PDB file of C-alpha atoms in Angstrom:
ATOM      1  CA  MET A   1     -70.716  79.879  14.811  1.00  0.00           C
ATOM      2  CA  SER A   2     -71.884  78.614  11.441  1.00  0.00           C
ATOM      3  CA  LEU A   3     -75.073  76.643  11.012  1.00  0.00           C
ATOM      4  CA  GLU A   4     -73.102  73.558  10.044  1.00  0.00           C
ATOM      5  CA  SER A   5     -71.052  73.559  13.262  1.00  0.00           C
ATOM      6  CA  GLN A   6     -74.202  74.215  15.323  1.00  0.00           C
ATOM      7  CA  ILE A   7     -75.857  71.223  13.659  1.00  0.00           C
ATOM      8  CA  MET A   8     -72.845  68.996  14.383  1.00  0.00           C
ATOM      9  CA  ASP A   9     -72.868  70.004  18.073  1.00  0.00           C
ATOM     10  CA  GLU A  10     -76.610  69.385  18.329  1.00  0.00           C
ATOM     11  CA  MET A  11     -76.217  66.012  16.581  1.00  0.00           C
ATOM     12  CA  LYS A  12     -73.674  64.950  19.204  1.00  0.00           C
ATOM     13  CA  ASN A  13     -76.042  66.043  21.972  1.00  0.00           C
ATOM     14  CA  ALA A  14     -78.963  64.201  20.345  1.00  0.00           C
ATOM     15  CA  MET A  15     -76.865  61.036  20.020  1.00  0.00           C
ATOM     16  CA  ARG A  16     -75.859  61.222  23.691  1.00  0.00           C
ATOM     17  CA  ALA A  17     -79.494  61.757  24.703  1.00  0.00           C
ATOM     18  CA  LYS A  18     -80.674  59.012  22.308  1.00  0.00           C
ATOM     19  CA  ASP A  19     -83.183  61.490  20.847  1.00  0.00           C
ATOM     20  CA  THR A  20     -84.009  59.815  17.531  1.00  0.00           C
ATOM     21  CA  VAL A  21     -86.496  62.455  16.340  1.00  0.00           C
ATOM     22  CA  ALA A  22     -84.038  65.318  16.844  1.00  0.00           C
ATOM     23  CA  LEU A  23     -81.235  63.277  15.321  1.00  0.00           C
ATOM     24  CA  GLU A  24     -83.299  62.549  12.215  1.00  0.00           C
ATOM     25  CA  ALA A  25     -84.159  66.239  11.790  1.00  0.00           C
ATOM     26  CA  LEU A  26     -80.550  67.306  12.321  1.00  0.00           C
ATOM     27  CA  ARG A  27     -79.304  64.745   9.815  1.00  0.00           C
ATOM     28  CA  ALA A  28     -81.796  66.105   7.278  1.00  0.00           C
ATOM     29  CA  ILE A  29     -80.396  69.607   7.806  1.00  0.00           C
ATOM     30  CA  LYS A  30     -76.822  68.355   7.459  1.00  0.00           C
ATOM     31  CA  SER A  31     -77.754  66.469   4.298  1.00  0.00           C
ATOM     32  CA  GLY A  32     -79.383  69.597   2.855  1.00  0.00           C
ATOM     33  CA  ILE A  33     -76.274  71.651   3.598  1.00  0.00           C
ATOM     34  CA  ILE A  34     -74.004  69.101   1.951  1.00  0.00           C
ATOM     35  CA  LEU A  35     -76.255  68.918  -1.124  1.00  0.00           C
ATOM     36  CA  ALA A  36     -76.359  72.719  -1.390  1.00  0.00           C
ATOM     37  CA  LYS A  37     -72.565  72.917  -1.167  1.00  0.00           C
ATOM     38  CA  THR A  38     -72.021  70.281  -3.853  1.00  0.00           C
ATOM     39  CA  GLU A  39     -74.440  71.720  -6.416  1.00  0.00           C
ATOM     40  CA  ALA A  40     -72.914  72.936  -9.663  1.00  0.00           C
ATOM     41  CA  GLY A  41     -71.616  76.466  -9.254  1.00  0.00           C
ATOM     42  CA  ALA A  42     -72.008  76.439  -5.468  1.00  0.00           C
ATOM     43  CA  SER A  43     -69.340  77.855  -3.195  1.00  0.00           C
ATOM     44  CA  ASP A  44     -67.737  76.032  -0.279  1.00  0.00           C
ATOM     45  CA  THR A  45     -69.851  77.917   2.255  1.00  0.00           C
ATOM     46  CA  LEU A  46     -73.522  78.856   2.368  1.00  0.00           C
ATOM     47  CA  SER A  47     -74.651  82.402   2.989  1.00  0.00           C
ATOM     48  CA  THR A  48     -76.947  83.050   5.925  1.00  0.00           C
ATOM     49  CA  GLU A  49     -79.748  83.734   3.449  1.00  0.00           C
ATOM     50  CA  ASP A  50     -79.222  80.350   1.762  1.00  0.00           C
ATOM     51  CA  GLU A  51     -79.155  78.606   5.141  1.00  0.00           C
ATOM     52  CA  ILE A  52     -82.487  80.198   6.080  1.00  0.00           C
ATOM     53  CA  LYS A  53     -84.029  79.182   2.744  1.00  0.00           C
ATOM     54  CA  LEU A  54     -82.815  75.625   3.280  1.00  0.00           C
ATOM     55  CA  LEU A  55     -84.269  75.466   6.788  1.00  0.00           C
ATOM     56  CA  GLN A  56     -87.588  76.950   5.642  1.00  0.00           C
ATOM     57  CA  LYS A  57     -87.764  74.385   2.846  1.00  0.00           C
ATOM     58  CA  LEU A  58     -87.206  71.541   5.313  1.00  0.00           C
ATOM     59  CA  VAL A  59     -89.874  72.927   7.668  1.00  0.00           C
ATOM     60  CA  LYS A  60     -92.350  73.286   4.807  1.00  0.00           C
ATOM     61  CA  GLN A  61     -91.724  69.710   3.628  1.00  0.00           C
ATOM     62  CA  ARG A  62     -92.393  68.342   7.091  1.00  0.00           C
ATOM     63  CA  LYS A  63     -95.507  70.467   7.642  1.00  0.00           C
ATOM     64  CA  ASP A  64     -96.882  69.344   4.275  1.00  0.00           C
ATOM     65  CA  SER A  65     -96.182  65.706   5.132  1.00  0.00           C
ATOM     66  CA  ALA A  66     -97.827  66.082   8.540  1.00  0.00           C
ATOM     67  CA  SER A  67    -100.859  67.682   6.910  1.00  0.00           C
ATOM     68  CA  ILE A  68    -101.209  64.804   4.464  1.00  0.00           C
ATOM     69  CA  TYR A  69    -100.819  62.238   7.253  1.00  0.00           C
ATOM     70  CA  THR A  70    -103.424  64.035   9.368  1.00  0.00           C
ATOM     71  CA  ASP A  71    -105.876  64.178   6.444  1.00  0.00           C
ATOM     72  CA  GLN A  72    -105.464  60.429   6.023  1.00  0.00           C
ATOM     73  CA  GLY A  73    -106.050  59.795   9.719  1.00  0.00           C
ATOM     74  CA  ARG A  74    -102.443  58.810  10.428  1.00  0.00           C
ATOM     75  CA  ALA A  75    -101.623  60.850  13.536  1.00  0.00           C
ATOM     76  CA  ASP A  76     -98.915  58.296  14.372  1.00  0.00           C
ATOM     77  CA  LEU A  77     -96.973  59.436  11.297  1.00  0.00           C
ATOM     78  CA  ALA A  78     -97.819  63.146  11.631  1.00  0.00           C
ATOM     79  CA  GLU A  79     -96.453  63.491  15.184  1.00  0.00           C
ATOM     80  CA  PRO A  80     -92.781  62.748  14.327  1.00  0.00           C
ATOM     81  CA  GLU A  81     -92.952  65.163  11.385  1.00  0.00           C
ATOM     82  CA  LEU A  82     -94.223  67.957  13.642  1.00  0.00           C
ATOM     83  CA  ALA A  83     -91.582  67.098  16.245  1.00  0.00           C
ATOM     84  CA  GLN A  84     -88.920  67.484  13.545  1.00  0.00           C
ATOM     85  CA  VAL A  85     -90.423  70.855  12.595  1.00  0.00           C
ATOM     86  CA  ALA A  86     -89.881  72.024  16.180  1.00  0.00           C
ATOM     87  CA  VAL A  87     -86.232  70.916  16.070  1.00  0.00           C
ATOM     88  CA  ILE A  88     -85.542  72.613  12.728  1.00  0.00           C
ATOM     89  CA  GLU A  89     -87.318  75.847  13.717  1.00  0.00           C
ATOM     90  CA  LYS A  90     -84.812  76.319  16.563  1.00  0.00           C
ATOM     91  CA  PHE A  91     -82.246  77.269  13.928  1.00  0.00           C
ATOM     92  CA  LEU A  92     -84.495  79.791  12.148  1.00  0.00           C
ATOM     93  CA  PRO A  93     -84.675  83.445  13.165  1.00  0.00           C
ATOM     94  CA  ALA A  94     -87.735  84.471  15.162  1.00  0.00           C
ATOM     95  CA  GLN A  95     -90.807  84.400  12.951  1.00  0.00           C
ATOM     96  CA  LEU A  96     -93.097  87.423  12.694  1.00  0.00           C
ATOM     97  CA  SER A  97     -96.690  87.223  13.835  1.00  0.00           C
ATOM     98  CA  GLU A  98     -99.463  87.451  11.245  1.00  0.00           C
ATOM     99  CA  ALA A  99    -100.269  91.003  12.387  1.00  0.00           C
ATOM    100  CA  GLU A 100     -96.644  92.083  11.883  1.00  0.00           C
ATOM    101  CA  VAL A 101     -96.540  90.511   8.423  1.00  0.00           C
ATOM    102  CA  GLU A 102     -99.828  92.212   7.539  1.00  0.00           C
ATOM    103  CA  ALA A 103     -98.398  95.584   8.618  1.00  0.00           C
ATOM    104  CA  VAL A 104     -95.406  95.134   6.287  1.00  0.00           C
ATOM    105  CA  VAL A 105     -97.648  94.094   3.372  1.00  0.00           C
ATOM    106  CA  VAL A 106    -100.002  97.057   3.959  1.00  0.00           C
ATOM    107  CA  LYS A 107     -96.988  99.394   3.956  1.00  0.00           C
ATOM    108  CA  ILE A 108     -95.726  97.942   0.648  1.00  0.00           C
ATOM    109  CA  ILE A 109     -99.200  98.325  -0.892  1.00  0.00           C
ATOM    110  CA  ALA A 110     -99.406 101.957   0.261  1.00  0.00           C
ATOM    111  CA  GLU A 111     -95.915 102.839  -0.988  1.00  0.00           C
ATOM    112  CA  ASN A 112     -96.476 101.355  -4.440  1.00  0.00           C
ATOM    113  CA  GLY A 113    -100.178 102.018  -4.929  1.00  0.00           C
ATOM    114  CA  PHE A 114    -101.090  98.426  -5.706  1.00  0.00           C
ATOM    115  CA  THR A 115    -104.780  97.715  -6.262  1.00  0.00           C
ATOM    116  CA  GLY A 116    -106.593  94.610  -7.437  1.00  0.00           C
ATOM    117  CA  MET A 117    -105.418  91.096  -8.063  1.00  0.00           C
ATOM    118  CA  ALA A 118    -103.577  92.137 -11.225  1.00  0.00           C
ATOM    119  CA  SER A 119    -100.742  93.500  -9.104  1.00  0.00           C
ATOM    120  CA  MET A 120    -100.423  90.379  -6.935  1.00  0.00           C
ATOM    121  CA  GLY A 121     -97.249  89.141  -8.650  1.00  0.00           C
ATOM    122  CA  GLN A 122     -95.404  92.413  -8.152  1.00  0.00           C
ATOM    123  CA  LEU A 123     -96.599  92.695  -4.562  1.00  0.00           C
ATOM    124  CA  MET A 124     -95.606  89.099  -3.774  1.00  0.00           C
ATOM    125  CA  GLY A 125     -92.109  89.735  -5.128  1.00  0.00           C
ATOM    126  CA  LEU A 126     -91.604  92.820  -2.976  1.00  0.00           C
ATOM    127  CA  ALA A 127     -93.182  91.262   0.111  1.00  0.00           C
ATOM    128  CA  THR A 128     -91.169  88.069  -0.212  1.00  0.00           C
ATOM    129  CA  LYS A 129     -87.930  90.066  -0.408  1.00  0.00           C
ATOM    130  CA  ALA A 130     -88.884  92.265   2.536  1.00  0.00           C
ATOM    131  CA  LEU A 131     -89.943  89.327   4.703  1.00  0.00           C
ATOM    132  CA  ALA A 132     -87.300  86.780   3.674  1.00  0.00           C
ATOM    133  CA  GLY A 133     -86.591  84.424   6.550  1.00  0.00           C
ATOM    134  CA  LYS A 134     -89.137  86.093   8.816  1.00  0.00           C
ATOM    135  CA  THR A 135     -92.234  84.208   7.678  1.00  0.00           C
ATOM    136  CA  ASP A 136     -93.277  81.592   5.151  1.00  0.00           C
ATOM    137  CA  GLY A 137     -94.566  82.256   1.656  1.00  0.00           C
ATOM    138  CA  LYS A 138     -97.989  80.774   2.371  1.00  0.00           C
ATOM    139  CA  THR A 139     -98.678  83.365   5.073  1.00  0.00           C
ATOM    140  CA  ILE A 140     -97.562  86.180   2.764  1.00  0.00           C
ATOM    141  CA  SER A 141     -99.703  84.868  -0.093  1.00  0.00           C
ATOM    142  CA  THR A 142    -102.806  84.536   2.083  1.00  0.00           C
ATOM    143  CA  LEU A 143    -102.447  88.076   3.401  1.00  0.00           C
ATOM    144  CA  VAL A 144    -101.721  89.551  -0.040  1.00  0.00           C
ATOM    145  CA  LYS A 145    -104.876  87.957  -1.472  1.00  0.00           C
ATOM    146  CA  LYS A 146    -106.941  89.148   1.475  1.00  0.00           C
ATOM    147  CA  LEU A 147    -105.637  92.731   1.275  1.00  0.00           C
ATOM    148  CA  LEU A 148    -105.918  93.039  -2.510  1.00  0.00           C
ATOM    149  CA  ASN A 149    -109.510  91.749  -2.497  1.00  0.00           C
ATOM    150  CA  SER A 150    -110.646  94.170   0.198  1.00  0.00           C
TER     151      SER A 150
END
């Protein structure tokens, strides 16, 4: 079952349950899919990889918004954003723990002999490819900096 058909089924369920937060998150996903399909040079269907990137982008946007709202003391606005994150994350593959991500990054460093911050760009490229869809870029970046500095 494609992501788009899953989203449509979940939207129907959310409408029946009158779950406005879930419905808003699902509509955002549907909108993102439609926009991705109508971009210049885009095909009629999205690859699984593109779907995951789209979902991760939506999660990141909502987490960033929630963070800003929290910093400004607006928990009333942050809560719906975090609730939408939970709805969107249901469609993402299981995320790796920080320890699992660190193990992958350590392995990449050992295989390629990276040392020092000068090799961060190369390491980030390899780590991002290896961990695509399994974790977010911020986690990878934090671990890469920590491991290269130690």
